[in-house]
GROMACS .gro file of C-alpha atoms in nm:
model
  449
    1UNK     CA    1  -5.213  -4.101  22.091
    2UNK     CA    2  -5.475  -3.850  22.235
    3UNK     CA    3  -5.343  -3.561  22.054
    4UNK     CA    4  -5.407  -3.755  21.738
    5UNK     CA    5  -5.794  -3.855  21.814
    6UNK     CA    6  -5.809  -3.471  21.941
    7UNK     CA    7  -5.646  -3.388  21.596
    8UNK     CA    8  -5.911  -3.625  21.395
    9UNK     CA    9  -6.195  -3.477  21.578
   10UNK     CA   10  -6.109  -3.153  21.515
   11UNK     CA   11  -6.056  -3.180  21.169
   12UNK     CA   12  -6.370  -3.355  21.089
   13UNK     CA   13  -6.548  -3.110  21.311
   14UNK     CA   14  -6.451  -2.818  21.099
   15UNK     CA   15  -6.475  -3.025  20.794
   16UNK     CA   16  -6.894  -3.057  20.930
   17UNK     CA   17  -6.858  -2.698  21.034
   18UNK     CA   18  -6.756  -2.556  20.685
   19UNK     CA   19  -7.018  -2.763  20.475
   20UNK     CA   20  -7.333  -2.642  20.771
   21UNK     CA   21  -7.188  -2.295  20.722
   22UNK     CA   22  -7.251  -2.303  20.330
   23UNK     CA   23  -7.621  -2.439  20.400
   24UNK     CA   24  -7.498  -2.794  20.273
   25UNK     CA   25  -7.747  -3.065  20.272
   26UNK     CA   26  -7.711  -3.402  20.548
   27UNK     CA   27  -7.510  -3.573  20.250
   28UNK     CA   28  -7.306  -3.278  20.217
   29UNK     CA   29  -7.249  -3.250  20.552
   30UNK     CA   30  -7.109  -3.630  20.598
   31UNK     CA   31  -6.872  -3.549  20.302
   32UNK     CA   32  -6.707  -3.209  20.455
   33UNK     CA   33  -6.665  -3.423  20.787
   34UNK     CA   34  -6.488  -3.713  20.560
   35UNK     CA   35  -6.282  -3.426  20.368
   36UNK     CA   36  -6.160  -3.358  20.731
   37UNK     CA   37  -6.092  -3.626  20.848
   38UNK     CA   38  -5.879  -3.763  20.486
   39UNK     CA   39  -5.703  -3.379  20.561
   40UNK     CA   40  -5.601  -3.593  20.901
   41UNK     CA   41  -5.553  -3.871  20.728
   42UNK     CA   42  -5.330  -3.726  20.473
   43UNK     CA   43  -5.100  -3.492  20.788
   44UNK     CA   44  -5.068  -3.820  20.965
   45UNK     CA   45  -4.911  -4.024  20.666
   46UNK     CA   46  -4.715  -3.758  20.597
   47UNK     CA   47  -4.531  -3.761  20.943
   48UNK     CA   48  -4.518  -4.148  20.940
   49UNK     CA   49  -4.285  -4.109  20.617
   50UNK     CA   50  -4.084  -3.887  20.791
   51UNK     CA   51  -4.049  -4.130  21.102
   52UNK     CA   52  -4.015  -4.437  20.872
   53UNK     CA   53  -3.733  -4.192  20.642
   54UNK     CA   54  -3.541  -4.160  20.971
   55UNK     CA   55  -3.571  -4.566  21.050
   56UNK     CA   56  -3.430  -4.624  20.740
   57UNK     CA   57  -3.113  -4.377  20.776
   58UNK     CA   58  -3.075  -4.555  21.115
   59UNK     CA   59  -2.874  -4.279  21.238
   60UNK     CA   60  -3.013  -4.171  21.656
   61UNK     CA   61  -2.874  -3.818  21.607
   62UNK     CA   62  -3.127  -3.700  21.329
   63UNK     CA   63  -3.435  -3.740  21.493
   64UNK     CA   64  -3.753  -3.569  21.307
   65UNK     CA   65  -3.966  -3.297  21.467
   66UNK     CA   66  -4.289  -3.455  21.497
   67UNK     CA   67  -4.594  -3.393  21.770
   68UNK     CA   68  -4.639  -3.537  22.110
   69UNK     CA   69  -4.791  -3.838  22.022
   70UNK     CA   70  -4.464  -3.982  21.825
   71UNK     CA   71  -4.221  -3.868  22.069
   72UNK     CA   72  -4.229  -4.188  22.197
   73UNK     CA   73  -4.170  -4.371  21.944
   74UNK     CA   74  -3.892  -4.185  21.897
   75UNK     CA   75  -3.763  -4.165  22.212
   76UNK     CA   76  -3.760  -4.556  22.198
   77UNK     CA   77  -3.635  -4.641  21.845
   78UNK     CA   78  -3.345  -4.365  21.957
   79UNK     CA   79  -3.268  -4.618  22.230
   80UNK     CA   80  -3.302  -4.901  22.042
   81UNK     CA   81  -3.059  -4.706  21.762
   82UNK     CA   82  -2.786  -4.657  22.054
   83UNK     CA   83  -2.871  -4.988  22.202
   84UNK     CA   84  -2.750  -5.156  21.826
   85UNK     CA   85  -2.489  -4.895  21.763
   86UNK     CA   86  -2.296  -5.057  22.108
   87UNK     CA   87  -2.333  -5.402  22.040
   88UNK     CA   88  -2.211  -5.325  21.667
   89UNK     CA   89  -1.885  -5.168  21.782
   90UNK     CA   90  -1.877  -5.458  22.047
   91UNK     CA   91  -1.883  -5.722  21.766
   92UNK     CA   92  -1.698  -5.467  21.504
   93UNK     CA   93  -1.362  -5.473  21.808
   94UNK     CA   94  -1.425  -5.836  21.868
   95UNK     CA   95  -1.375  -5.902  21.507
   96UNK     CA   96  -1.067  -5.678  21.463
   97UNK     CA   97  -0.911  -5.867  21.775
   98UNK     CA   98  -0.965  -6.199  21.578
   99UNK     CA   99  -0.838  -6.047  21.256
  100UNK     CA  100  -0.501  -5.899  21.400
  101UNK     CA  101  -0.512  -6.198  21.620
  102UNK     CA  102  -0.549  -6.455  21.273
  103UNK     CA  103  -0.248  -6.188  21.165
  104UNK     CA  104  -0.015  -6.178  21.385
  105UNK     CA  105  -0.022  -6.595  21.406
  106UNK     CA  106   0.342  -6.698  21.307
  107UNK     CA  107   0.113  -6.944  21.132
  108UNK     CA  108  -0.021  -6.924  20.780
  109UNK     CA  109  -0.434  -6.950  20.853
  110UNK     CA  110  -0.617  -6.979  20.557
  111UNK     CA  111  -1.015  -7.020  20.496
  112UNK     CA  112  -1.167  -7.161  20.202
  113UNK     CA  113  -1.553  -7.150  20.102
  114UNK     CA  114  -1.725  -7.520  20.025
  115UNK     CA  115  -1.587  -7.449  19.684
  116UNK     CA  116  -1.220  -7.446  19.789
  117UNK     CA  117  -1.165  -7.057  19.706
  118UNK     CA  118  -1.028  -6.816  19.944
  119UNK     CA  119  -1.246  -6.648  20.155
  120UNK     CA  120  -0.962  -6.512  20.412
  121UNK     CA  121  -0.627  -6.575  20.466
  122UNK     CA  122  -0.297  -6.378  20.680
  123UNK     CA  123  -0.030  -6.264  20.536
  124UNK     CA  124   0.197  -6.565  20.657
  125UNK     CA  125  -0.016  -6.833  20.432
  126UNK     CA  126   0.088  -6.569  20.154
  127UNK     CA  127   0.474  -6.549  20.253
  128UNK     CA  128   0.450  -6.922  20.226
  129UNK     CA  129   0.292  -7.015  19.906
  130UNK     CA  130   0.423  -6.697  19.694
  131UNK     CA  131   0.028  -6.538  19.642
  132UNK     CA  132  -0.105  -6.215  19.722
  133UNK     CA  133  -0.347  -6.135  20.011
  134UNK     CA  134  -0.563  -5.904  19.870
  135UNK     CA  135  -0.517  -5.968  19.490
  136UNK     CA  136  -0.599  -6.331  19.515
  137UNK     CA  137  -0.929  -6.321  19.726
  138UNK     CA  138  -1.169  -6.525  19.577
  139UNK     CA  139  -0.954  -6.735  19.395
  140UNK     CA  140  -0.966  -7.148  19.355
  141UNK     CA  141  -0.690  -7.280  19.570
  142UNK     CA  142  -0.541  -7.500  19.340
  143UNK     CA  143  -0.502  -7.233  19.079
  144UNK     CA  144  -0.209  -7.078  19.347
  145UNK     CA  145  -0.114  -7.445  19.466
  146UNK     CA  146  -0.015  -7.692  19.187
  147UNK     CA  147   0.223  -7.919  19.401
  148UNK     CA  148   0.074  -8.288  19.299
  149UNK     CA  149   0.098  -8.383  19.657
  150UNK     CA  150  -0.113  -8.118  19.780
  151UNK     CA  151  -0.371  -8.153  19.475
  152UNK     CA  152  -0.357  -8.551  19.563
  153UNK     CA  153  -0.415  -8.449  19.972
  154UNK     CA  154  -0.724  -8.227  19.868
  155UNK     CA  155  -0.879  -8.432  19.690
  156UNK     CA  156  -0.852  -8.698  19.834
  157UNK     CA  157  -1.025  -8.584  20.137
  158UNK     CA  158  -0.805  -8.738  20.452
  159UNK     CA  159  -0.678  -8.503  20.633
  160UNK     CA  160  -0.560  -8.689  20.926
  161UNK     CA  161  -0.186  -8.599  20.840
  162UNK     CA  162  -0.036  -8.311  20.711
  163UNK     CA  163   0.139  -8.298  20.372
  164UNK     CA  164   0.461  -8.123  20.309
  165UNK     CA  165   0.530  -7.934  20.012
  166UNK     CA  166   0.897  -7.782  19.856
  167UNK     CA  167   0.809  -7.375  19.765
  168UNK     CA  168   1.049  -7.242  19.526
  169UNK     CA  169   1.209  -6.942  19.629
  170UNK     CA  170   1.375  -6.646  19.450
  171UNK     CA  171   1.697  -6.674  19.323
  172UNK     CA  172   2.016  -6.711  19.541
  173UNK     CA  173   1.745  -6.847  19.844
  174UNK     CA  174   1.704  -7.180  19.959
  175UNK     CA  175   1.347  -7.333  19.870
  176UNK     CA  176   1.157  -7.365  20.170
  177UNK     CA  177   0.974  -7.611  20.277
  178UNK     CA  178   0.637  -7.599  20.408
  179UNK     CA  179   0.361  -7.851  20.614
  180UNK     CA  180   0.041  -7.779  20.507
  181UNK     CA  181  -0.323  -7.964  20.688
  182UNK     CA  182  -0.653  -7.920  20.628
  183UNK     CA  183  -0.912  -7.946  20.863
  184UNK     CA  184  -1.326  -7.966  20.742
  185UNK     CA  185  -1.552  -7.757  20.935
  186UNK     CA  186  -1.931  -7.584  20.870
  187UNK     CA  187  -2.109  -7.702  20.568
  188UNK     CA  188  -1.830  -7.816  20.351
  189UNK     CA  189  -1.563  -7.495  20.449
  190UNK     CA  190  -1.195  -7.622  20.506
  191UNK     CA  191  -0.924  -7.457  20.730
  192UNK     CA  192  -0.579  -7.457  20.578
  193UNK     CA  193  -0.289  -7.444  20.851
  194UNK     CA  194   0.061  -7.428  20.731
  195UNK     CA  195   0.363  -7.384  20.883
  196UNK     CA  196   0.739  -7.329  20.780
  197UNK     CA  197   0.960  -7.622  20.878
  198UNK     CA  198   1.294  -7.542  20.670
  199UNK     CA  199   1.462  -7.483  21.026
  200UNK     CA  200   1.292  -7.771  21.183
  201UNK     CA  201   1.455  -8.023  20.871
  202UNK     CA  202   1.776  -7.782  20.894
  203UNK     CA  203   1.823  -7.876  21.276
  204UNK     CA  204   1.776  -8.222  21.182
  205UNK     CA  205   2.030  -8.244  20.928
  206UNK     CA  206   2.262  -8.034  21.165
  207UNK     CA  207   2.170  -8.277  21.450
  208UNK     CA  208   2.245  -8.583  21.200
  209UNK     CA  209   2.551  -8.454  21.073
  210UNK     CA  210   2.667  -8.373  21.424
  211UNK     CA  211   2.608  -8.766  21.554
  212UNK     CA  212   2.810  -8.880  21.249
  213UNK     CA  213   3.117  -8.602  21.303
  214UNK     CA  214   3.139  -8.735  21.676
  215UNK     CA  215   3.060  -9.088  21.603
  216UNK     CA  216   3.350  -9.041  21.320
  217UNK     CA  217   3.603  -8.797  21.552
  218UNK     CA  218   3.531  -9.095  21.867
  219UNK     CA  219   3.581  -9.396  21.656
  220UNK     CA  220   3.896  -9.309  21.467
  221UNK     CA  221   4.099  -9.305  21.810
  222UNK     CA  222   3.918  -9.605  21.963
  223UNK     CA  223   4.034  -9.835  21.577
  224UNK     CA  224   4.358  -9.769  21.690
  225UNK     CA  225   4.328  -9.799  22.072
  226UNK     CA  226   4.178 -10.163  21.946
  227UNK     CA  227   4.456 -10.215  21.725
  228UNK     CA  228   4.738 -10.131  21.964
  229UNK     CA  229   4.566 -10.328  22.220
  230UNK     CA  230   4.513 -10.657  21.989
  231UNK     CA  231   4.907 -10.608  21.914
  232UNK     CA  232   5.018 -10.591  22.291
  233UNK     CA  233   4.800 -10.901  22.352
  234UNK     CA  234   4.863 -11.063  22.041
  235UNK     CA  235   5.240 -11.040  22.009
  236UNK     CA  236   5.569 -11.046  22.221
  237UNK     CA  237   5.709 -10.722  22.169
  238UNK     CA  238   6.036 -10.546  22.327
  239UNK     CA  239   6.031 -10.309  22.567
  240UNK     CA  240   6.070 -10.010  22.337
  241UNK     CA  241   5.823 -10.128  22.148
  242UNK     CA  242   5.559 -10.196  22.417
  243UNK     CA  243   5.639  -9.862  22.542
  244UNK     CA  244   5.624  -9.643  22.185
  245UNK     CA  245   5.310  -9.852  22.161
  246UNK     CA  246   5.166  -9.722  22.510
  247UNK     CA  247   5.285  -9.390  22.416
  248UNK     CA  248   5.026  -9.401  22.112
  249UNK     CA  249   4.752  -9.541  22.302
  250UNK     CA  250   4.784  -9.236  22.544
  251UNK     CA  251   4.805  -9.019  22.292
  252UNK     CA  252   4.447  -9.120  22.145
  253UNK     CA  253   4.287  -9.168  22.460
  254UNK     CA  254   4.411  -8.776  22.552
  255UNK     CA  255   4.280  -8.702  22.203
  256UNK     CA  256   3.919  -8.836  22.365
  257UNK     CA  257   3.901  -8.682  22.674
  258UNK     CA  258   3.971  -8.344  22.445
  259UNK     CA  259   3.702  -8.447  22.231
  260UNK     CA  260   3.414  -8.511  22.559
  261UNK     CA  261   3.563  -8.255  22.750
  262UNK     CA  262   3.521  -8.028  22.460
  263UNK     CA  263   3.124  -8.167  22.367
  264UNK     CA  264   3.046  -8.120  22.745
  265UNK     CA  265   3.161  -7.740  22.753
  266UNK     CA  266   2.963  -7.642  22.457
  267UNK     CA  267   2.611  -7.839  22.622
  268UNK     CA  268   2.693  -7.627  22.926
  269UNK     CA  269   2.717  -7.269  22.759
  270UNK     CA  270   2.366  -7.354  22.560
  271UNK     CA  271   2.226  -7.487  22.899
  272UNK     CA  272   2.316  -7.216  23.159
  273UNK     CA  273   2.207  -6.858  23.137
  274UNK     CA  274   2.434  -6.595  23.036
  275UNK     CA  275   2.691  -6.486  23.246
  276UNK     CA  276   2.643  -6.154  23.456
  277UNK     CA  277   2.857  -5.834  23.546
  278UNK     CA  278   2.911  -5.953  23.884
  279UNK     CA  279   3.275  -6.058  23.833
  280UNK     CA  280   3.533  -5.839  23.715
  281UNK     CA  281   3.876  -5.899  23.607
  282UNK     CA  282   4.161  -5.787  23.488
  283UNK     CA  283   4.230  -5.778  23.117
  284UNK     CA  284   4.643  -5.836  23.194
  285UNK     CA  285   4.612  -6.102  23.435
  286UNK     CA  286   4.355  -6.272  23.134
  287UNK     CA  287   4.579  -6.230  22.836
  288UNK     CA  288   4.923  -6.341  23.063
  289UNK     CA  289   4.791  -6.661  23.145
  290UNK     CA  290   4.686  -6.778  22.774
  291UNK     CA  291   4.989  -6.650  22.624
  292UNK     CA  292   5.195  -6.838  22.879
  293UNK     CA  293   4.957  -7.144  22.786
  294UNK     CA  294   5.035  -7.062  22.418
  295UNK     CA  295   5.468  -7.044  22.477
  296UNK     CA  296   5.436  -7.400  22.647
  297UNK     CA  297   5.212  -7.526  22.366
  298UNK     CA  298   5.473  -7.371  22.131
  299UNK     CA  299   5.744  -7.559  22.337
  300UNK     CA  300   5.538  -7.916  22.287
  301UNK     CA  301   5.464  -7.886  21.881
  302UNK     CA  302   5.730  -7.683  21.751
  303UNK     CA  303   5.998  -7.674  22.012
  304UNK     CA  304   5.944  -7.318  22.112
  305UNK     CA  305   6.083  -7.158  21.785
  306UNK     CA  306   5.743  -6.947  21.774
  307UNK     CA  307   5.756  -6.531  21.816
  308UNK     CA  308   5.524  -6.485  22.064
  309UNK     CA  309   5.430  -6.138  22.166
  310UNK     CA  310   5.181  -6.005  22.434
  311UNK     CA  311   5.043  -5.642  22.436
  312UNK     CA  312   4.747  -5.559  22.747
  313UNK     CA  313   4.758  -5.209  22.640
  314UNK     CA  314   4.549  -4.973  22.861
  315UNK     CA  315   4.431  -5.164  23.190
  316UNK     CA  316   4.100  -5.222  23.246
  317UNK     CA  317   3.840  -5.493  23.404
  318UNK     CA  318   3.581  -5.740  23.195
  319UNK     CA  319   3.265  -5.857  23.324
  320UNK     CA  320   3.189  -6.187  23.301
  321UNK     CA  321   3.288  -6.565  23.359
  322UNK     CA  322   3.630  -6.614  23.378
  323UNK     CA  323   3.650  -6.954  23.292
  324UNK     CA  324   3.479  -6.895  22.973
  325UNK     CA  325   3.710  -6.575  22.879
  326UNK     CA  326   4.021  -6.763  22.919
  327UNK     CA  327   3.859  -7.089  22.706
  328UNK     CA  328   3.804  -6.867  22.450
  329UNK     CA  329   4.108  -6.669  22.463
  330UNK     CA  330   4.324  -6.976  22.497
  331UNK     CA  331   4.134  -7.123  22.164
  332UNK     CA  332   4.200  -6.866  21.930
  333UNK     CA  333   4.565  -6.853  22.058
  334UNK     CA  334   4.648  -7.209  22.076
  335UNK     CA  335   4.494  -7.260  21.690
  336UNK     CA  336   4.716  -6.986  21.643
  337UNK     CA  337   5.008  -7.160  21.737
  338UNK     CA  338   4.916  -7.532  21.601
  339UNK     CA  339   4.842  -7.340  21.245
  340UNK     CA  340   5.210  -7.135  21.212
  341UNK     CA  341   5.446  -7.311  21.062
  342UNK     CA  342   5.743  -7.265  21.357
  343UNK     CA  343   5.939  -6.960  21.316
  344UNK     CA  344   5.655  -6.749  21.219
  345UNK     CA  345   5.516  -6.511  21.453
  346UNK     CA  346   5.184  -6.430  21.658
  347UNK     CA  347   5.054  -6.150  21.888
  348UNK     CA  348   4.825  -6.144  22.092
  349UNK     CA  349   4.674  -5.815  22.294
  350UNK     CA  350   4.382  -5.630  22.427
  351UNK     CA  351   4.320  -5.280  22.315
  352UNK     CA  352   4.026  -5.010  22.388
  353UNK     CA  353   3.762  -4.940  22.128
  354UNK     CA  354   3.658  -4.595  22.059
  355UNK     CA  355   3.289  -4.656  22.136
  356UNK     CA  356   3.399  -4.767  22.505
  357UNK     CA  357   3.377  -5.158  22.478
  358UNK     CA  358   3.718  -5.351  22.431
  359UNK     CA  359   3.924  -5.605  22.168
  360UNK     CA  360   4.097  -5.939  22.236
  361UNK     CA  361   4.315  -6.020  21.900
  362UNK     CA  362   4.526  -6.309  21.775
  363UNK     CA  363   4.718  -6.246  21.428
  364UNK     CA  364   4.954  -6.516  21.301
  365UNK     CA  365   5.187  -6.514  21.026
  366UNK     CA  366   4.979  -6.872  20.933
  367UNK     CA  367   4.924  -7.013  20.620
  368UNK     CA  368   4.540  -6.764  20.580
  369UNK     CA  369   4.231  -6.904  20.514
  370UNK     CA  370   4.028  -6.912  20.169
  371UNK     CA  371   3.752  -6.648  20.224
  372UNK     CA  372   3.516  -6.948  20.150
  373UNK     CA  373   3.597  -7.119  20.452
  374UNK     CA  374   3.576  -6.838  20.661
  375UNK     CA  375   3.170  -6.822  20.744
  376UNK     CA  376   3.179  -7.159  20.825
  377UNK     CA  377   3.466  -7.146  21.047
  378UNK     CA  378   3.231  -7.154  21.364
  379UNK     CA  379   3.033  -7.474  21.253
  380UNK     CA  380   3.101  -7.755  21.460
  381UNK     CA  381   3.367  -7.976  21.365
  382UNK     CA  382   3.398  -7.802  21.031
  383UNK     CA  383   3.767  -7.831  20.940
  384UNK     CA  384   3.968  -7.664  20.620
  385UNK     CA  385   4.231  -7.894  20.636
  386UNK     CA  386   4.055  -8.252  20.827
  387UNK     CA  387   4.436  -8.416  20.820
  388UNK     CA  388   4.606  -8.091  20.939
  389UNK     CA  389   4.357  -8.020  21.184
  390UNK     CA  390   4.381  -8.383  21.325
  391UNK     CA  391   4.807  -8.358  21.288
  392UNK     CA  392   4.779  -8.109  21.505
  393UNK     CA  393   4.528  -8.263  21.780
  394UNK     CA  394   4.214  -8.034  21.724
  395UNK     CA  395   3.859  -8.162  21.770
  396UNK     CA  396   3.683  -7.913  21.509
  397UNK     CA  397   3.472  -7.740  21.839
  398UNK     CA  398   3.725  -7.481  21.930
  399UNK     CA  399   3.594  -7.182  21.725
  400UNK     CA  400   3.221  -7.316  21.786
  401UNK     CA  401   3.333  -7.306  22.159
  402UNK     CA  402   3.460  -6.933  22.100
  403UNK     CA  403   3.156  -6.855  21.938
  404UNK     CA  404   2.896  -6.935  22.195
  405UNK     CA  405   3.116  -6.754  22.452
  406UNK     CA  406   3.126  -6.443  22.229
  407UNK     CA  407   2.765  -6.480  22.204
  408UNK     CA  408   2.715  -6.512  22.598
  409UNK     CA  409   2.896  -6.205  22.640
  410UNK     CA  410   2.707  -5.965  22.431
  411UNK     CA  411   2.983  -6.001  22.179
  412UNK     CA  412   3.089  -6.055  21.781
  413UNK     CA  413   3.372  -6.208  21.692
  414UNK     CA  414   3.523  -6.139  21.354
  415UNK     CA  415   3.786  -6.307  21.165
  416UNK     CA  416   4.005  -6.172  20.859
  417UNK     CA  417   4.274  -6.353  20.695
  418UNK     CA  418   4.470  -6.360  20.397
  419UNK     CA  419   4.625  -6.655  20.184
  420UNK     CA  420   5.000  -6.641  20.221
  421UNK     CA  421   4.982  -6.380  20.503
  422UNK     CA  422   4.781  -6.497  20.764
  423UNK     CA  423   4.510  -6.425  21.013
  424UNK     CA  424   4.342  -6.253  21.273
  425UNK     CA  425   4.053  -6.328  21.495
  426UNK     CA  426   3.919  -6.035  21.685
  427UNK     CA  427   3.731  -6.079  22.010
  428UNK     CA  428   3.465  -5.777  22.069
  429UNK     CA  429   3.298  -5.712  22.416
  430UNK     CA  430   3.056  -5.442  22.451
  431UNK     CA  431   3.073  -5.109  22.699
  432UNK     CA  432   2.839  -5.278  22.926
  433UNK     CA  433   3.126  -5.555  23.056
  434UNK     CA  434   3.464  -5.310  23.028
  435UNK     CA  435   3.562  -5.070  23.272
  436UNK     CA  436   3.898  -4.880  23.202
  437UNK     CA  437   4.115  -4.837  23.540
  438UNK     CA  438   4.273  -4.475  23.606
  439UNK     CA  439   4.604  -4.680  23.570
  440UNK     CA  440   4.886  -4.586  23.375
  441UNK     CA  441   4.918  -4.851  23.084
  442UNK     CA  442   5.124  -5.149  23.156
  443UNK     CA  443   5.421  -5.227  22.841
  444UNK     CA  444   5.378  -5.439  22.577
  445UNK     CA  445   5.564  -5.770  22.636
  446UNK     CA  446   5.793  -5.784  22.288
  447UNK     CA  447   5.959  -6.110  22.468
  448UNK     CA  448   5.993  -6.402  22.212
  449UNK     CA  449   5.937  -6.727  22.343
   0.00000   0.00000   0.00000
């Protein structure tokens, strides 16, 4: 500030200076002292563009070269410049967060001005209403949303509860269907929230249909447990009778206990954590005790006139629970056996796989499976033949019972089968839960049963 008074002095001093040295008159005088100081005047204005051009660029970096007197000021709008600068890129990352975090929401968040068009939405809103992010910006809701439930919902301004919707999908997909509730905030702005519930309504029909298939698989034994029981009470019957009668009855009530034994295994492999690699095994000692299981079932259904062959191949341990191995093993055996007519033949065997994890397999010489049925062999009580399967006393959980085991173990099981030639279901357990022995390999067992 002094150096600019000292500045304006001066230059109205010479300006008084130059007019007394050319004899000028008082008048005269006054005016070369004014023509100094407007010289000032005109220096000065001329660096106070330059500071204000440099405000305006708003950049600290580019400071001007001025005199003492504005240093300051440009020392402190430099500080003020950095000042901003930080609490920009504080609010700038803050932002981001909330974007990726309004992103990454499984979701769909969508914002709509007080005239219902999109200012913002993530790209999960998009997957579930079929529109573009970045195309359809700006754009009146209801030209993207025509369902007349959702138009009714909008306009009608409760949005207490949400409103579902069916979204077409693209051929060969299921439509899905989606919840969709609005909630009013600012000066007339909305907040769309939707969220895909085709799996929520999917588990409910599963969990429907799965109360019906036991309610239907519990209450077809217990008719004829009534029955039997209103004829023993009911009517004098002989001793044979009374006994094949009995016989029956036991045979339903076994066909029960299958059934709840059966339920209660599956609710314990989705309620337990998976099995470690704490216990190990032998492969043999697994694969001799279901295929003796499967001779004596062969002996009970079809008087033992099934081929029934056993290979271990190399030896080697499994990790895992033993109780569940064998359930597993025994399943895909014993369907094995209930499905060949008698007189066919079945193997059964564990073998190596080249990429170090091992293969439990069952082939029949069975009646196959349509390829149709095959995907939906692992659905609970899913049957291809419902009076065969019952004929032959199986509750429809087996192969939902293998699965989850499979699944415990880190493992796939695949099935291939042929009409008129018959099947195989393959068993595969990863590297992590074999370990081969330095054992010579123990014989196949070609004996028949």
């Amino acid at each position: 500030m002094i150096r600019r008074l000292i500045e304006l002095l001066a230059l109205t001093a010479a300006g008084g200076s130059a007019a007394l040295v050319l004899d000028a008159e008082p008048l005269q005088l006054i005016g070369g002292a004014g023509t100094g100081a407007m010289l000032w005047l005109m220096i000065d204005q001329h660096r106070l563009g330059r500071f204000r051009d440099w405000l305006r660029q708003g950049h600290p970096s580019a400071a001007p070269d001025l005199p003492d007197d504005w240093t300051e000021l440009v020392e402190r709008s430099q500080k003020g410049f950095k000042l901003l600068q930080r609490e920009t890129r504080k609010v700038e990352d803050r932002l981001q967060q909330l974007i990726a975090a309004f992103e990454a929401s499984p979701n769909g968040l969508l914002v709509l001005d007080s005239a219902e068009r999109i200012i913002l939405c993530n790209q999960a809103v998009a997957d579930h209403l079929g529109f573009d992010v970045k195309r359809d910006l700006g754009q009146h809701l209801l030209n993207l949303v025509r369902d007349p439930a959702f138009v009714a919902y909008l306009k009608g301004g409760d949005y207490s509860q949400p409103v579902e919707i069916q979204v077409r999908a693209l051929a060969g997909v299921q439509p899905s269907r989606i919840s969709l509730q609005l909630h009013s905030y600012g000066f007339g702005n909305k907040l769309l929230l939707t969220r895909d519930i085709t799996s929520v309504e999917l588990a409910d029909t599963m969990r429907r249909d799965f109360v019906a298939n036991v309610s239907h698989e519990i209450r077809t034994p217990l008719t004829v447990l009534s029955g039997f029981v209103e004829t023993l009470l009911s009517y004098d019957l002989s001793a044979e009778e009374r006994e094949r009668y009995l016989l029956l009855m036991n045979q339903q009530s076994q066909r029960m206990m299958t059934l709840v034994n059966d339920l209660l295994l599956l609710s314990r492999l989705e309620g337990t954590p998976a099995p470690g690699t704490a216990e190990w095994m032998p492969a043999h000692e697994l694969l001799d005790h279901v295929v003796e299981d499967g001779r004596s079932l062969s002996d009970l259904i079809a008087e033992g006139s099934h081929d029934i062959c056993a290979d271990a191949g190399a030896d080697f341990e499994l990790a895992g629970s033993r109780t569940e191995l064998l359930s597993a093993m025994s399943n895909l055996l014993s369907n094995a056996v209930r499905y060949t007519p008698p007189g066919g033949v079945i193997r059964a065997g564990w073998r190596l796989l080249p990429q170090g994890g091992a293969e439990y397999w069952v082939s029949d010489t069975g009646p196959g499976i349509e390829a149709e049925h095959v995907p939906r062999l692992t659905e609970r009580f899913y049957r291809v033949d419902r009076s065969r399967s019952r004929e032959t006393g199986g509750t429809g959980l087996g192969l939902a019972i293998v699965k989850h085991v499979v699944q415990r173990h880190g493992g796939q099981l695949r099935i291939d089968s042929v009409v008129g030639q018959g099947s195989t279901f393959r068993i595969q357990l990863p590297a992590s839960r074999v370990r081969p022995l330095d054992l010579p390999a123990k014989p196949a067992d070609a004996i028949s049963a």
